[in-house]
Each structure stands twice: as structure tokens, then as C-alpha cells.
Short mmCIF file of C-alpha atoms and ligand atoms in Angstrom, two decimals:
data_model
loop_
_atom_site.label_atom_id
_atom_site.label_comp_id
_atom_site.label_asym_id
_atom_site.label_seq_id
_atom_site.Cartn_x
_atom_site.Cartn_y
_atom_site.Cartn_z
CA MET A 1 -18.02 50.15 43.83
CA ASP A 2 -21.18 48.13 43.28
CA THR A 3 -24.68 48.55 44.62
CA PHE A 4 -27.47 46.01 44.87
CA VAL A 5 -30.79 47.42 43.62
CA ILE A 6 -33.59 45.37 45.12
CA ASP A 7 -37.31 45.63 44.37
CA GLY A 8 -38.81 44.06 47.45
CA GLY A 9 -42.03 42.23 48.24
CA ARG A 10 -41.46 39.07 46.19
CA ARG A 11 -41.80 35.65 47.81
CA LEU A 12 -38.69 33.54 47.30
CA SER A 13 -39.19 29.95 46.27
CA GLY A 14 -37.14 27.22 44.67
CA ARG A 15 -33.92 25.40 45.45
CA VAL A 16 -30.42 26.57 46.29
CA ARG A 17 -27.25 24.65 47.11
CA ILE A 18 -25.23 25.85 50.09
CA ASN A 19 -21.55 26.38 49.26
CA GLY A 20 -18.52 25.29 51.23
CA SER A 21 -17.85 27.30 54.37
CA LYS A 22 -15.65 30.42 54.12
CA ASN A 23 -14.74 30.21 57.81
CA ALA A 24 -13.82 26.55 57.56
CA ALA A 25 -11.91 26.96 54.28
CA LEU A 26 -9.64 29.79 55.46
CA PRO A 27 -7.80 27.90 58.25
CA ILE A 28 -7.98 24.70 56.20
CA LEU A 29 -6.15 26.34 53.28
CA ALA A 30 -3.58 27.79 55.72
CA ALA A 31 -2.95 24.27 57.05
CA ALA A 32 -1.24 23.46 53.71
CA LEU A 33 1.73 25.35 55.19
CA LEU A 34 2.22 22.46 57.64
CA THR A 35 3.54 20.08 54.96
CA THR A 36 5.50 20.11 51.70
CA GLU A 37 3.20 17.46 50.25
CA PRO A 38 0.17 18.38 48.10
CA VAL A 39 -3.06 19.33 49.88
CA THR A 40 -6.28 19.24 47.83
CA ILE A 41 -9.38 20.95 49.16
CA HIS A 42 -12.83 20.52 47.56
CA ASP A 43 -15.90 22.78 47.69
CA VAL A 44 -13.91 25.94 48.38
CA PRO A 45 -16.23 28.90 47.73
CA ALA A 46 -15.19 31.52 45.15
CA LEU A 47 -15.00 34.53 47.52
CA ASP A 48 -12.76 37.57 47.82
CA ASP A 49 -11.47 36.38 51.21
CA ILE A 50 -10.53 33.02 49.73
CA ALA A 51 -8.75 34.68 46.80
CA ASN A 52 -6.82 36.84 49.26
CA MET A 53 -5.82 33.78 51.29
CA ILE A 54 -4.63 31.97 48.16
CA ARG A 55 -2.64 35.08 47.18
CA LEU A 56 -1.07 35.23 50.66
CA LEU A 57 -0.18 31.53 50.64
CA ALA A 58 1.50 31.95 47.26
CA GLN A 59 3.62 34.75 48.74
CA LEU A 60 4.52 32.35 51.54
CA GLY A 61 5.76 29.74 49.05
CA CYS A 62 2.60 27.62 49.11
CA GLY A 63 1.20 27.96 45.60
CA GLN A 64 -1.59 26.38 43.63
CA VAL A 65 -0.34 23.37 41.69
CA ALA A 66 -1.70 22.86 38.19
CA GLN A 67 -5.40 22.31 38.36
CA GLY A 68 -6.20 18.96 36.73
CA ALA A 69 -8.61 18.96 33.78
CA GLU A 70 -10.88 16.80 35.91
CA ASP A 71 -10.90 19.49 38.60
CA SER A 72 -14.19 21.26 38.97
CA ALA A 73 -14.54 24.80 40.28
CA GLY A 74 -14.09 24.84 44.02
CA VAL A 75 -11.12 22.44 43.99
CA ILE A 76 -7.91 24.06 45.25
CA ARG A 77 -4.64 22.13 45.06
CA LEU A 78 -1.81 23.63 47.13
CA GLN A 79 1.79 22.63 47.72
CA THR A 80 4.54 24.34 49.69
CA THR A 81 7.67 24.44 47.52
CA ASP A 82 9.56 27.37 49.09
CA GLU A 83 9.80 27.96 52.85
CA SER A 84 12.15 30.93 52.69
CA ILE A 85 9.51 33.68 53.04
CA SER A 86 7.45 33.57 56.23
CA HIS A 87 6.14 37.14 56.31
CA ALA A 88 2.41 37.88 56.01
CA PRO A 89 2.51 41.61 55.18
CA TYR A 90 0.17 44.33 56.43
CA GLU A 91 -1.26 45.11 52.99
CA ILE A 92 -2.84 41.66 52.84
CA VAL A 93 -3.62 41.19 56.53
CA ARG A 94 -5.41 44.55 56.77
CA THR A 95 -7.81 43.51 54.00
CA MET A 96 -8.43 40.11 55.53
CA ARG A 97 -7.72 39.76 59.24
CA ALA A 98 -8.22 35.99 58.95
CA SER A 99 -4.67 35.96 57.56
CA ILE A 100 -3.75 35.58 61.24
CA CYS A 101 -4.53 31.87 60.85
CA THR A 102 -1.22 31.43 58.96
CA LEU A 103 0.70 32.25 62.17
CA GLY A 104 0.43 28.86 63.87
CA PRO A 105 1.23 26.77 60.77
CA LEU A 106 4.20 28.98 59.74
CA LEU A 107 5.67 28.92 63.24
CA ALA A 108 5.29 25.18 63.71
CA LYS A 109 6.61 24.15 60.29
CA ARG A 110 9.31 26.76 59.65
CA GLY A 111 10.28 27.81 63.19
CA TYR A 112 9.71 31.49 62.33
CA ALA A 113 6.79 33.69 61.38
CA ARG A 114 6.24 37.40 60.86
CA VAL A 115 2.54 38.25 60.61
CA SER A 116 1.11 41.75 60.68
CA LEU A 117 -1.18 42.48 63.60
CA PRO A 118 -4.67 42.48 62.03
CA GLY A 119 -5.93 45.55 63.89
CA GLY A 120 -9.62 46.20 64.45
CA CYS A 121 -12.50 46.26 62.02
CA SER A 122 -16.00 47.73 61.79
CA ILE A 123 -17.50 45.19 64.19
CA GLY A 124 -15.09 46.05 66.96
CA GLU A 125 -11.62 45.44 68.34
CA ARG A 126 -10.13 42.22 67.07
CA PRO A 127 -7.32 41.47 69.55
CA VAL A 128 -5.03 38.45 69.14
CA ASP A 129 -3.74 38.23 72.71
CA LEU A 130 -5.20 34.75 73.13
CA HIS A 131 -3.43 33.51 69.98
CA LEU A 132 -0.14 34.79 71.44
CA ARG A 133 -0.90 33.35 74.90
CA GLY A 134 -1.37 29.90 73.39
CA LEU A 135 1.73 29.99 71.18
CA ARG A 136 3.90 31.36 74.01
CA ALA A 137 2.64 28.52 76.22
CA LEU A 138 4.03 26.10 73.62
CA GLY A 139 7.41 27.81 74.00
CA ALA A 140 7.33 30.30 71.12
CA GLU A 141 9.37 33.48 71.60
CA ILE A 142 7.07 36.29 70.47
CA THR A 143 7.77 40.01 70.13
CA LEU A 144 5.81 42.83 68.50
CA GLU A 145 7.79 45.04 66.13
CA ALA A 146 6.39 47.89 64.02
CA GLY A 147 2.90 46.41 63.94
CA ASP A 148 4.09 42.88 63.20
CA ILE A 149 4.06 39.73 65.32
CA ILE A 150 7.53 38.15 65.23
CA ALA A 151 7.40 34.56 66.44
CA ARG A 152 10.30 32.15 66.79
CA VAL A 153 10.61 28.54 67.93
CA PRO A 154 13.42 28.04 70.51
CA ALA A 155 16.22 25.56 69.91
CA GLY A 156 14.38 22.71 71.64
CA GLY A 157 11.31 23.17 69.47
CA LEU A 158 7.71 23.70 70.57
CA LYS A 159 6.72 21.64 73.58
CA GLY A 160 3.22 20.36 74.39
CA THR A 161 1.55 21.76 77.50
CA THR A 162 -1.85 22.52 79.01
CA ILE A 163 -3.26 25.86 77.90
CA PHE A 164 -6.32 27.77 79.12
CA LEU A 165 -7.34 29.70 75.99
CA GLY A 166 -10.40 31.58 77.29
CA GLY A 167 -10.71 35.35 77.16
CA ALA A 168 -13.14 37.93 78.52
CA ASN A 169 -15.64 36.99 75.81
CA GLY A 170 -15.01 33.26 76.04
CA SER A 171 -13.25 31.15 73.42
CA THR A 172 -11.47 32.22 70.22
CA VAL A 173 -12.07 30.43 66.92
CA LEU A 174 -8.92 31.37 65.03
CA GLY A 175 -6.91 31.38 68.24
CA THR A 176 -7.92 27.73 68.69
CA THR A 177 -7.03 26.88 65.08
CA ASN A 178 -3.62 28.54 65.42
CA VAL A 179 -2.75 26.68 68.62
CA MET A 180 -4.13 23.38 67.31
CA CYS A 181 -1.96 23.64 64.18
CA ALA A 182 1.16 24.56 66.15
CA ALA A 183 0.59 21.83 68.76
CA SER A 184 0.23 19.23 66.01
CA LEU A 185 4.01 19.50 65.41
CA ALA A 186 5.07 20.16 69.01
CA LYS A 187 6.89 17.59 71.14
CA GLY A 188 4.51 15.87 73.54
CA THR A 189 0.88 16.39 74.48
CA THR A 190 -1.06 19.65 74.39
CA ILE A 191 -4.40 20.19 76.07
CA ILE A 192 -6.37 23.25 74.97
CA GLU A 193 -8.91 24.12 77.66
CA CYS A 194 -11.73 26.53 76.73
CA ALA A 195 -11.13 25.72 73.06
CA ALA A 196 -13.63 27.10 70.53
CA CYS A 197 -16.28 24.47 69.74
CA GLU A 198 -17.29 25.92 66.37
CA PRO A 199 -17.92 23.36 63.59
CA GLU A 200 -15.21 25.07 61.54
CA VAL A 201 -12.65 24.08 64.20
CA VAL A 202 -13.87 20.48 63.91
CA ASP A 203 -13.53 20.66 60.11
CA LEU A 204 -9.91 21.80 60.41
CA ALA A 205 -9.19 19.04 62.95
CA LYS A 206 -10.59 16.46 60.49
CA LEU A 207 -8.19 17.68 57.81
CA LEU A 208 -5.22 17.73 60.21
CA ILE A 209 -6.02 14.15 61.26
CA LYS A 210 -6.06 13.15 57.58
CA MET A 211 -2.61 14.78 57.33
CA GLY A 212 -1.38 12.59 60.20
CA ALA A 213 -2.08 14.74 63.26
CA LYS A 214 -3.28 13.09 66.47
CA ILE A 215 -6.19 15.20 67.75
CA SER A 216 -9.15 14.30 69.95
CA GLY A 217 -11.94 16.39 71.45
CA ALA A 218 -12.36 18.89 68.60
CA GLY A 219 -15.84 20.39 68.98
CA SER A 220 -15.61 20.23 72.75
CA PRO A 221 -14.04 22.85 75.06
CA ARG A 222 -11.09 20.48 75.67
CA ILE A 223 -8.96 19.45 72.69
CA VAL A 224 -6.03 17.04 73.17
CA ILE A 225 -3.21 17.01 70.60
CA GLU A 226 -0.36 14.47 70.58
CA GLY A 227 2.44 16.15 68.64
CA VAL A 228 3.98 14.30 65.67
CA THR A 229 7.25 14.92 63.84
CA GLN A 230 5.72 15.72 60.45
CA LEU A 231 2.44 15.98 58.57
CA GLY A 232 1.66 14.75 55.06
CA GLY A 233 -0.63 15.79 52.25
CA ALA A 234 -4.37 15.05 52.15
CA THR A 235 -7.58 15.60 50.22
CA TYR A 236 -10.56 17.07 52.02
CA VAL A 237 -14.07 18.40 51.31
CA VAL A 238 -14.93 21.59 53.21
CA MET A 239 -18.12 21.49 55.28
CA PRO A 240 -21.09 23.54 54.04
CA ASP A 241 -21.38 27.14 55.21
CA ARG A 242 -23.77 27.31 58.17
CA ILE A 243 -23.90 31.11 58.06
CA GLU A 244 -24.76 31.17 54.37
CA ALA A 245 -27.39 28.49 55.06
CA GLY A 246 -28.86 30.57 57.89
CA THR A 247 -28.89 33.63 55.65
CA PHE A 248 -30.87 31.80 52.95
CA MET A 249 -33.25 30.36 55.57
CA ILE A 250 -33.97 33.90 56.72
CA ALA A 251 -34.36 35.02 53.09
CA ALA A 252 -37.13 32.43 52.74
CA ALA A 253 -38.71 33.43 56.05
CA ILE A 254 -38.58 37.20 55.57
CA THR A 255 -40.34 36.92 52.19
CA ASN A 256 -42.85 34.33 53.45
CA GLY A 257 -41.35 32.06 50.84
CA ASP A 258 -40.90 28.32 50.33
CA MET A 259 -37.28 27.34 49.76
CA ILE A 260 -35.30 24.10 49.64
CA LEU A 261 -31.64 24.22 50.72
CA ASP A 262 -29.34 21.44 49.54
CA ASN A 263 -26.01 20.61 51.19
CA CYS A 264 -27.27 22.23 54.42
CA PRO A 265 -25.25 21.62 57.64
CA THR A 266 -28.28 21.33 59.95
CA ASP A 267 -26.23 19.51 62.60
CA ALA A 268 -24.12 22.66 62.97
CA MET A 269 -27.17 24.92 63.12
CA LEU A 270 -29.34 23.66 65.96
CA ALA A 271 -29.32 27.04 67.73
CA PRO A 272 -30.32 29.22 64.75
CA ILE A 273 -32.85 26.59 63.65
CA TYR A 274 -34.30 26.52 67.18
CA TRP A 275 -34.75 30.30 67.26
CA LEU A 276 -36.09 30.40 63.71
CA GLU A 277 -38.69 27.80 64.70
CA ALA A 278 -39.51 29.85 67.82
CA ALA A 279 -40.18 32.81 65.52
CA GLY A 280 -42.59 30.75 63.41
CA VAL A 281 -40.25 29.47 60.71
CA HIS A 282 -40.45 25.80 59.74
CA VAL A 283 -37.22 23.97 58.85
CA GLN A 284 -37.98 20.43 57.74
CA GLN A 285 -35.64 17.78 56.44
CA VAL A 286 -36.63 16.44 53.03
CA ALA A 287 -35.00 13.84 50.79
CA PRO A 288 -32.30 15.25 48.54
CA LEU A 289 -33.24 14.58 44.93
CA ALA A 290 -29.89 14.04 43.18
CA ALA A 291 -31.32 14.80 39.73
CA THR A 292 -32.90 18.04 40.92
CA ILE A 293 -29.81 19.05 42.83
CA ALA A 294 -27.68 18.58 39.74
CA ASN A 295 -29.88 21.20 38.09
CA THR A 296 -29.47 23.68 40.91
CA LEU A 297 -25.70 23.61 41.14
CA PRO A 298 -24.35 27.07 40.38
CA ALA A 299 -23.94 27.49 36.63
CA GLY A 300 -20.41 26.76 35.44
CA ARG A 301 -19.48 25.05 38.63
CA PRO A 302 -19.91 21.33 37.95
CA ARG A 303 -18.98 19.47 41.08
CA GLY A 304 -16.89 16.40 41.54
CA GLY A 305 -18.95 13.64 43.08
CA SER A 306 -17.02 13.96 46.34
CA SER A 307 -18.27 17.46 47.09
CA LEU A 308 -21.87 16.34 47.49
CA SER A 309 -22.62 13.44 49.78
CA LEU A 310 -26.13 12.62 48.59
CA SER A 311 -28.06 9.97 50.42
CA SER A 312 -29.25 7.27 48.03
CA GLY A 313 -32.79 7.34 49.41
CA SER A 314 -35.36 9.08 47.27
CA THR A 315 -38.29 8.54 49.56
CA SER A 316 -39.47 11.80 50.93
CA THR A 317 -39.04 12.04 54.68
CA ASN A 318 -40.41 15.07 56.41
CA GLY A 319 -39.12 15.46 59.92
CA SER A 320 -38.44 18.71 61.67
CA VAL A 321 -34.75 19.16 62.45
CA GLY A 322 -35.50 22.02 64.78
CA GLY A 323 -37.31 22.03 68.09
CA GLY A 324 -40.81 20.65 68.06
CA GLY A 325 -42.37 18.48 65.36
CA SER A 326 -41.48 14.84 64.82
CA GLY A 327 -37.80 13.84 65.19
CA GLY A 328 -35.62 14.59 62.15
CA GLY A 329 -35.83 11.35 60.17
CA GLY A 330 -32.95 10.46 57.86
CA ALA A 331 -33.68 10.69 54.19
CA GLY A 332 -32.76 7.15 53.39
CA GLY A 333 -29.25 5.74 53.71
CA GLY A 334 -26.12 7.89 54.00
CA ASP A 335 -27.82 10.79 55.78
CA ASP A 336 -24.91 13.13 56.52
CA PRO A 337 -26.04 15.51 59.30
CA LEU A 338 -23.75 18.18 57.86
CA ARG A 339 -25.12 17.83 54.31
CA ARG A 340 -28.86 17.58 54.58
CA CYS A 341 -31.68 18.82 52.39
CA VAL A 342 -34.19 21.05 54.17
CA ARG A 343 -37.34 22.93 53.23
CA VAL A 344 -38.00 26.34 54.80
CA THR A 345 -41.50 27.77 55.11
CA THR A 346 -43.17 30.11 57.62
CA GLU A 347 -46.36 30.89 59.44
CA ARG A 348 -47.77 34.06 57.92
CA VAL A 349 -47.26 35.94 61.20
CA LEU A 350 -43.75 35.81 62.65
CA LYS A 351 -43.42 35.71 66.42
CA SER A 352 -41.09 37.90 68.49
CA VAL A 353 -38.22 36.19 70.30
CA ASP A 354 -35.32 37.17 72.57
CA VAL A 355 -31.88 35.95 71.44
CA THR A 356 -28.32 36.43 72.67
CA THR A 357 -25.26 35.62 70.58
CA GLN A 358 -22.83 33.18 72.16
CA PRO A 359 -19.88 30.99 71.19
CA HIS A 360 -20.97 27.71 69.53
CA PRO A 361 -23.22 25.86 70.22
CA GLY A 362 -25.08 29.09 71.09
CA PHE A 363 -26.64 31.44 68.53
CA PRO A 364 -23.86 32.58 66.16
CA THR A 365 -22.90 36.25 66.09
CA ASP A 366 -22.53 35.93 62.31
CA LEU A 367 -26.31 35.54 61.98
CA GLN A 368 -27.24 38.35 64.38
CA ALA A 369 -27.78 41.07 61.75
CA GLN A 370 -29.74 38.76 59.47
CA PHE A 371 -31.98 37.57 62.30
CA MET A 372 -32.55 41.15 63.45
CA ALA A 373 -33.80 42.02 59.97
CA LEU A 374 -36.34 39.19 60.29
CA LEU A 375 -37.46 40.25 63.77
CA CYS A 376 -38.19 43.76 62.46
CA LEU A 377 -41.29 42.18 60.88
CA ALA A 378 -42.25 39.91 63.78
CA ASP A 379 -45.38 40.50 65.84
CA GLY A 380 -44.46 42.20 69.14
CA ASN A 381 -41.21 43.17 70.82
CA SER A 382 -37.98 41.17 70.41
CA VAL A 383 -34.64 41.62 72.14
CA VAL A 384 -31.28 40.90 70.48
CA THR A 385 -28.13 40.93 72.65
CA GLU A 386 -24.64 40.78 71.12
CA ARG A 387 -22.10 39.17 73.42
CA ILE A 388 -19.20 38.51 71.04
CA PHE A 389 -18.43 41.81 69.21
CA GLN A 390 -19.54 44.91 71.08
CA ASP A 391 -19.87 47.12 67.98
CA ARG A 392 -21.68 44.66 65.76
CA PHE A 393 -24.71 46.94 65.36
CA LEU A 394 -23.83 49.06 62.33
CA HIS A 395 -26.89 47.63 60.58
CA VAL A 396 -29.22 49.10 63.23
CA ALA A 397 -29.17 52.68 61.90
CA GLU A 398 -29.57 51.43 58.32
CA LEU A 399 -32.53 49.18 59.19
CA SER A 400 -34.09 52.18 60.95
CA ARG A 401 -33.83 54.11 57.67
CA MET A 402 -36.10 51.40 56.23
CA GLY A 403 -38.75 51.99 58.90
CA ALA A 404 -37.62 49.42 61.46
CA LYS A 405 -38.33 50.36 65.08
CA LEU A 406 -35.05 49.65 66.90
CA VAL A 407 -33.69 51.02 70.17
CA ARG A 408 -30.11 50.20 71.14
CA GLN A 409 -29.08 50.07 74.77
CA GLY A 410 -25.37 49.10 74.88
CA SER A 411 -25.05 45.49 73.73
CA THR A 412 -28.80 45.04 73.41
CA VAL A 413 -31.28 46.16 70.75
CA ILE A 414 -35.02 46.21 71.42
CA ILE A 415 -37.04 45.58 68.26
CA THR A 416 -40.70 46.57 67.94
CA GLY A 417 -42.15 44.66 65.02
CA VAL A 418 -43.67 46.70 62.18
CA ARG A 419 -46.12 45.63 59.49
CA ASN A 420 -43.69 46.40 56.69
CA LEU A 421 -40.31 47.89 55.92
CA VAL A 422 -39.90 50.57 53.25
CA GLY A 423 -37.18 50.46 50.62
CA ALA A 424 -34.41 53.07 50.94
CA PRO A 425 -30.76 53.64 50.02
CA VAL A 426 -28.63 52.02 52.77
CA MET A 427 -24.91 51.56 53.39
CA ALA A 428 -23.24 48.21 53.92
CA SER A 429 -20.53 48.32 56.57
CA ASP A 430 -19.39 44.76 57.16
CA LEU A 431 -20.04 41.33 55.71
CA ARG A 432 -22.96 40.21 57.83
CA ALA A 433 -24.58 43.66 58.25
CA SER A 434 -24.66 43.81 54.44
CA ALA A 435 -26.47 40.47 54.34
CA GLY A 436 -29.00 41.75 56.87
CA LEU A 437 -29.71 44.81 54.73
CA VAL A 438 -30.17 42.69 51.60
CA LEU A 439 -32.67 40.50 53.46
CA ALA A 440 -34.56 43.59 54.65
CA GLY A 441 -34.61 44.89 51.07
CA LEU A 442 -36.09 41.61 49.82
CA ALA A 443 -39.06 42.10 52.16
CA ALA A 444 -39.42 45.88 51.98
CA GLU A 445 -42.04 47.70 49.93
CA GLY A 446 -40.37 49.58 47.10
CA THR A 447 -36.73 49.77 46.06
CA THR A 448 -33.71 49.36 48.32
CA CYS A 449 -30.19 50.23 47.18
CA VAL A 450 -27.51 48.50 49.28
CA ASN A 451 -24.26 50.37 48.63
CA ARG A 452 -20.70 49.01 48.95
CA VAL A 453 -21.62 45.38 48.38
CA TYR A 454 -17.91 44.55 48.17
CA HIS A 455 -18.39 43.72 51.84
CA LEU A 456 -20.90 41.07 50.83
CA ASP A 457 -18.66 39.60 48.13
CA ARG A 458 -16.18 38.66 50.84
CA GLY A 459 -18.53 36.02 52.21
CA TYR A 460 -21.30 35.27 49.72
CA GLU A 461 -20.66 33.91 46.23
CA ARG A 462 -22.72 35.60 43.49
CA MET A 463 -25.42 36.43 46.03
CA GLU A 464 -27.57 38.41 43.61
CA GLU A 465 -27.57 35.64 40.99
CA ARG A 466 -28.61 33.01 43.50
CA LEU A 467 -31.33 35.20 44.99
CA ARG A 468 -32.60 36.01 41.47
CA SER A 469 -32.82 32.28 40.75
CA LEU A 470 -35.20 32.10 43.73
CA GLY A 471 -37.45 34.86 42.39
CA ALA A 472 -35.91 38.00 43.85
CA SER A 473 -35.72 41.21 41.84
CA ILE A 474 -32.10 42.17 42.52
CA ALA A 475 -29.42 43.60 40.26
CA ARG A 476 -25.78 44.53 40.76
CA VAL A 477 -25.19 48.07 39.45
CA ASP A 478 -22.08 50.21 39.44
CA GLU A 479 -22.59 53.07 41.92
CA LYS A 480 -21.55 55.75 39.40
CA GLU A 481 -23.97 54.38 36.81
CA LEU A 482 -26.76 54.42 39.38
CA ALA A 483 -25.93 57.97 40.43
CA ALA A 484 -26.01 59.10 36.79
CA LYS A 485 -29.40 57.44 36.33
CA ASN A 486 -30.78 59.07 39.48
CA ILE A 487 -29.53 62.49 38.38
CA ALA A 488 -31.10 61.99 34.96
CA ALA A 489 -34.33 60.93 36.63
CA VAL A 490 -34.59 64.07 38.78
CA SER A 491 -33.33 66.60 36.20
C1 EPZ B 501 -14.11 33.95 63.69
O1 EPZ B 501 -13.38 35.13 63.91
C2 EPZ B 501 -14.91 34.16 62.41
N1 EPZ B 501 -14.01 34.44 61.29
C3 EPZ B 501 -15.87 35.35 62.58
O2 EPZ B 501 -16.65 35.44 61.39
C4 EPZ B 501 -16.79 35.04 63.75
O3 EPZ B 501 -17.65 36.15 63.96
C5 EPZ B 501 -15.94 34.80 65.02
O4 EPZ B 501 -15.01 33.71 64.77
C6 EPZ B 501 -16.81 34.43 66.21
O5 EPZ B 501 -17.53 33.29 65.92
C7 EPZ B 501 -13.38 33.40 60.70
O6 EPZ B 501 -13.51 32.27 61.10
C8 EPZ B 501 -12.51 33.74 59.53
P1 EPZ B 501 -12.81 35.03 67.80
P2 EPZ B 501 -12.23 35.17 65.06
O7 EPZ B 501 -11.36 35.00 68.02
O8 EPZ B 501 -11.65 33.84 65.26
C9 EPZ B 501 -12.23 38.01 71.40
C10 EPZ B 501 -17.61 36.50 59.53
O9 EPZ B 501 -18.50 37.35 59.47
N2 EPZ B 501 -10.81 37.70 71.25
O10 EPZ B 501 -13.59 33.77 68.01
O11 EPZ B 501 -11.33 36.31 64.75
C11 EPZ B 501 -12.80 38.79 70.23
O12 EPZ B 501 -12.60 40.18 70.39
C12 EPZ B 501 -16.52 36.62 60.57
O13 EPZ B 501 -17.53 35.49 58.79
C13 EPZ B 501 -9.90 38.16 72.20
O14 EPZ B 501 -10.28 38.82 73.15
O15 EPZ B 501 -13.10 35.56 66.33
C14 EPZ B 501 -14.26 38.42 70.29
O16 EPZ B 501 -14.91 39.20 71.28
C15 EPZ B 501 -16.65 37.91 61.38
N3 EPZ B 501 -8.59 37.86 72.05
C16 EPZ B 501 -14.24 36.98 70.78
O17 EPZ B 501 -12.97 36.80 71.40
C17 EPZ B 501 -8.13 37.09 71.01
O18 EPZ B 501 -6.91 36.81 70.94
C18 EPZ B 501 -14.40 35.94 69.68
O19 EPZ B 501 -13.45 36.21 68.67
C19 EPZ B 501 -9.07 36.62 70.06
C20 EPZ B 501 -10.40 36.93 70.20
#
């Protein structure tokens, strides 16, 4: 297993391009099960979760068709050629619970699906009762056998209906994507009330519409789907990853840096940008410089023109996209609010804020750990409340090992800002907690070793290389090699 060794205290500066969104790409790739025509997806990030999804789809008869020579990295071409196996086995689902998003497409297209129950994970219970509620409402016959969900479509097929899909904690992202996919091939009209409004749901709806689905209201709590008899192939560019973008914004802020983010989905990030601005971080839209961007694309990953929608304007336009400041001016023609160029800088002293995670458009739970790391260095007391996953605080004990002053009371953590964090060996536990620990290590005095960074590789592509390109001192080291070095050092 790998460890990140970080020598903290360096200001990050420079330019980084935000990759396609993991959480948009996963249900989008699964949607290829809804047709036997080719589906081509651009700007798919090279992540472990994505590789696992591609492996699962291949097992389900939806394999990658020959990549064209003109294909750049990040282009995935899928086509379903065999619909005889509709079983998503436990050994894959347990490593990536997002495999559950194959349930709706398999059921709707093939009339049968067997998907392992994902079980919980380190951030808490991960039930799927809402997924099953929605699919049963469409007429699916669902039983649970030996840890698997067995779903069948009755003789008359799935029938559109009105479904309330809200749970105790509000809406469900992948529950909404499952029901939206299934309803796309149901007979009649489906209304999903209390649908998840996340941008990733909107991205999937845009692909489904390109495949021939009739969907309106995606991004609002009420989605209306007119079922159609079949869906066709399509080509689609995944939206940029708002959680990766927020993570890099906080990397700039926590090191008092000066960073430009290209391909940044600011329109999907108004809540995190608002709270970053409240904490004294400045997020300003600037004109994307095509030539410069071409130089910052990840090495070895030339991009097809379609994956970057650059505005033609080269005049520099500085307008804050967050709260306060002048209105966010476009950067010349073709300003795509999901693919903007922003510059992140900070006041020297960060201000304390109180934030609660909520379903979109509220503050995203996936940025809670990263934002907490930043607030550890803010002036005064901050309060972070987690409303989505009750156990999503595994990073609290590890941040405390680095000198953070944190007190947890149930779903709330009270943070007393300190002047500096101190580097220490810490343990990553889940994807976003790992990111929070890396950010803390970038700011800490001394050396931080973040162990088990395989968690991080699930959601961040070559994180250490991209941080190094921004001036960080960070290296990926095999844990055994590091242990041997440490033993040698003390003996
Ligand atoms: C998606 O998970 C994301 N994953 C998560 O990101 C994200 O944290 C989460 O949405 C919330 O935004 C992907 O998109 C692959 P939910 P999902 O169903 O859909 C409860 C990351 O770090 N619930 O929206 O599985 C659930 O317990 C990952 O990238 C039920 O009660 O989450 C939670 O409290 C982590 N019953 C709340 O709803 C259900 O049937 C939201 O969960 C489903 C969910």
C-alpha cells in the first residue's frame, strides 16, 4: 500500500485543469446498458472506481469497443453486445458501492437484474431502500436473496407512476439515477418527487436525452419522464468534477497560495464558493487562455477539442463568482458556467464560519472533510455539522493528531482555529477524509505521512503529480519502503 509523504508549508501556485466528474461518469457509463448501440463518453477520469465500473460493465456484456487512434485518454466507447448476464457480483459491488447504479438500467433494458446489496462503508450505513421503493413503484418485483437484490419486470412491463423518493436524510443521488433510467423505458409518465438535484443527476439526464429519453425537470426536486420504447447510442462529455475543484480551491487557500483552475464547474459550486468566500478565500473568474491551458493538460492525456469548451475571448475579465464582489462577468463569448476558469487567492487570515452539509444546492458532504481541514487554521471558532452521513468524521481524530483543536458532539464538530498544524503520520479511511488529510499536510509544519492512499486514488487522478506541479513537496512511497527507511533512520 502507498503512502503520501508531504513536506508542508509551501504556497501552491500555478494552473491545474479539473478532470471530468467521477460521480457523474459512474451512472453515465452504466447508462450504456440501456441500449445496444455504441455510447461514447469523453473526459472520463482515470480512477480506480471508473476502472471497476468498466470491469463490471464488461462482465454484464457491455464492453469497450476498439478505441479509435484519434481517441485521446479519457474517451470511453462502450457497446452492449451480450445481454445474457445481468448479475453484478458481491466481489465488485463491495469494492465500489456505486455499482448499484447498474440496477435501474439492467432492469429496464433486460427485464431482470441481480445486484449485490452494497452494504455499509466507513462513512456510515449506505441503505438502498429508496432505490427499491422507486423501482417497486414502477412495477418491479424485487426480492432479497443471500445478500443480492433480485429484480424482475412483470409481464406488462414497467409502468410510469408518481413516486415520492425522499428518505429520512432527504433525497438520494444514485436512487434518483436508478429510477430515472428505469422510468425512461417504462410505459407512460413518471414523476419523481423529492428527486436529488445534484449536478451529476442533471449530467446523466442530458446524456439520456441525447439517447432519446424524454426527461424534464432534472436539477429540480421534481423530474418528469415520458417513457419511450427504446434508447439509442450517443456521444457525451462528462461535466467537470465539482468536488475535485473544491479540493484544489481549498489546497490553494490552506497554503495561502494563488492558483488558477481551468474547466471549473462554478455554476455547480455556488454553496462551497459562498462559504469559501465567507472564510476569506477569493474565487474570481478569469479568461481561459487556450494556449496556456494546452500546456497544463495532464501529461500524456491530450484532449479532443470537445472535452474543453473554451470561450474564444482572451480579454481578462475579473468578476467574483461567489458572494460579494462585482457580478461574475463572462470571459468573452461561449462562457460555459460549468467550464469556467477561476483564480483562487486568500486573505492572509482566514475567518471562522459555521457550515452544515445538505443535499444540493446546499454545501456538499463530499467537501466537508476538506473544508474542516481549512477551518482548523481559521481565526476563531467554527462549527461543521454533517447531515448526510452520520459517521463521516473519521478525519477528526487524524486532524487532531496534527494539532487541530476539534471537539465532536454527535453530528457536529466544533473547531478552534490554531496558528499552525504539525506534520504527523495519519491514516486515510475514506476518499474524502484522505483528501482532507492531504490538504492539512500541505499546510502543516514538518512532514506528514498519509497512509493507505488507495482511498484517494478512487477519486483523484494522480493527485500527488498535480499537486507537485503546483509547488507542493509530495511523494508517493510504498509503505514497506518507508518503514524500512524509518527503521534505518532510528537504528
Ligand atoms: C452519492 O452517493 C455520491 N456517490 C457520494 O459521493 C455522495 O456523498 C452522496 O451521493 C451524497 O451527495 C456517487 O455519486 C457515486 P445518497 P449515494 O443516496 O447516491 C440515505 C464520494 O465521496 N439513503 O444520495 O450513494 C443515505 O444513507 C461519494 O464521491 C437512504 O436512506 O448517496 C444518506 O444519508 C461518497 N436510502 C443520504 O440518503 C437509500 O436508499 C444520501 O445518500 C439511499 C440513500
